[in-house]
Amino acid sequence: MNKPAGYSPSRQGAILMTLLAFGMLFLSTKGKAQQSKWQQVDQYLSSGQYRDALDILRYLDGDAYSLALKQGICYYGLNQLKTAQDYFTQAYQVSKAPDADLYFWLGQTYHQQLRFEPAVQQYKAFLRVAKASDQRRDQVKELIRICGNGIRIQYQDQLGYLEVFPAQINTAYDEIAPRFSPNYSDRIYFSAQRFPETGKGYDMMGIEIQNGSWSNPFEFNPSLNTIADEVLYGFANQGQEAIYLEQLPGDRTILVDTFNQSQQVHRGVWKSSMQPNRGDDYLYIYHDSLILYSSNRAGGYGGYDLYASRKDHGNWSAPLNLGPTINSPSDEITPFLTNDGQILYFSSNRPDLTIGGFDVLFSRLEDTWSAPENLGLPVNSAANDLQFSIGPEGKTGVFASDRKESVGGMDLYFFYFKEIVSAQMAMIQDQITWFRQLMPSDSTYGGHGDRPAITVEIPYLAYGEDDVLLTPVNLKHLQLLVTLLKQHPAWTIDIIGHSDNQQTKEYNPFFSIKRSEKIREYLTQSGIAENRIFLEGCGSSFPVALNEINLLPNPSGQRLNRRIEFRIHSSPEEIVHFIYQQPAVVPHFQDTAYRAFEAFTAGLQYKILVQQATRPYYDHRLDAYPGFTIEQLAGQSTYDYTIFAANTYFLANQLKRELRNQGFEDASVVAYVDGRRLLQNEIRNYTDKYPDLIYYQYRSE
């Protein structure tokens, strides 16, 4: 055979060796590149960057089992459970001997789909093949127990139906801390991440129903949302105050803002027994008089425990642990208490009750708190279900969850109860008497020792510049008062009208008592006898907030001052602790004049009755004396114009003489106990407690 020109056996062998060398180099380089990409996939998986991992896995060659398993893990992390299960099944089919990883992830996938029986089978298979050193063994044993809870709970009757909020509300980022609006029945507030890549944290948002559908989210108050995290905790003072957490690296502060539509910021630090910088979190404000929150402070029963703190005379008590029935060696967080104070909802990850992650539990107050129960499906899932609360009408609920069918992160869910939660509609009465059960046996509260006491919270009514009193919120409060007065027919009520300073001194108190008359009319039409009702009109004598700042009108302060308060009076032999709601005002807006009103409604005090009239009355000489008010007793056709005097009859009588010398010839002394005007035949009931009344009883005018 003829050889090509230039052919040489030695040269041909050299070429072949060169080609082989280049081939081996290519294969080696490709192998190293493949190995580097697998390492990058593992890094993405460990950091939760599932889409980035998938982008690499789609173009990788290699072991079919590893490719299918890792793609399944990616789709699991992206909340696409059906696709994840398909890849895990594919991995099972190509594997001659499935390893512990595959059984673990198959168990997780079934578990998240609430398919508890097959999940248990996969978890048990994991335990059969996993090495003794596998750190997941204890976790899987606990998951088997948790799935056992799910097998039992899945057959229980469900309490209602779930609604997933639409895509404009739930996003790939977190939506947390939902709260029903205290003033608008179709509005919900929450906190959300919207653009975390810009460095901006959680902002407070709102949504409402418009034409039967949920609106796009709007900012709660753009001036409050900053570069920090703002997480809404709730509201105080009938929706007049927003309480929220502001969180920066290394610093957590609870703030209060006077919640209004003007979008102005009037915020200050909200102080209580809670210590956010020491880990206290998940605050729940219960009718301004009680707070519940979660804390991992020393002395608890496990991780995070629930604590309660009560407000009395403006001060918060030391926090008290809710005890071992509620708290466990696990974590208890995000409390919610129904209006009657008898049902406590919270989230816990205790393995004896949950079906996965944190579940919503509830406990009923009987003689003591009952053993917590799982709220069941569909509220609870195999993921974390948190921050459950019930709407003001007891028909709906809202909560946050990171369940696998969510859009991403924590999403919001709306819940419709099949039956109204009557505890949420009940009268706000005796709502915190269980607080005394938490106290040490040698402690007393309010100085009553072991004597039975009733604790009742009394709301106030807010009104606007339009003078509309019977708003939906106010009607709800009035209905509660009617129920309370009917339950206690011996009790009497004072209706006390306050206002801002936009009217003249002559007409302001008069218009105030006219508003009180409208509320009296509502009570009498609801079946409350008129002889149990006392009216008072204070005008702008006792503002809680500054009506003016630097001689300029302060609309926020004026809004807080437009209110009607109540004082309830029980019989002397009863032990009743009344807690009166009032607007909370940030310190730099507070008006000290209201302190005089609070002082007058405590203990024995005297007033001077200056004039009786049927129409507006005013004398500029009375500007020199504090507490100008109008009063009207039941059945009285005239109005009594009064001023504050003193807490002793001697000093009050001196003031009476002074006024008579100025021409107020009909001036006389009138006695009050805890703000209640005493009739002549009632004085003897109080002389033992207030001996000074003896001088008043035998006075000679």
mmCIF file of N, CA and C in Angstrom, residues 47 87 97 463:
data_model
loop_
_atom_site.group_PDB
_atom_site.id
_atom_site.type_symbol
_atom_site.label_atom_id
_atom_site.label_comp_id
_atom_site.label_asym_id
_atom_site.label_seq_id
_atom_site.Cartn_x
_atom_site.Cartn_y
_atom_site.Cartn_z
ATOM 1 N N SER A 47 -28.435 28.260 50.743
ATOM 2 C CA SER A 47 -28.810 29.653 50.992
ATOM 3 C C SER A 47 -30.228 29.970 50.525
ATOM 4 N N TYR A 87 -40.387 14.956 40.703
ATOM 5 C CA TYR A 87 -38.932 14.756 40.634
ATOM 6 C C TYR A 87 -38.460 13.765 41.697
ATOM 7 N N ALA A 97 -31.179 1.888 45.378
ATOM 8 C CA ALA A 97 -31.356 1.848 46.834
ATOM 9 C C ALA A 97 -31.537 3.287 47.322
ATOM 10 N N TYR A 463 -66.527 61.884 68.936
ATOM 11 C CA TYR A 463 -67.359 62.464 67.886
ATOM 12 C C TYR A 463 -66.539 63.492 67.108
#
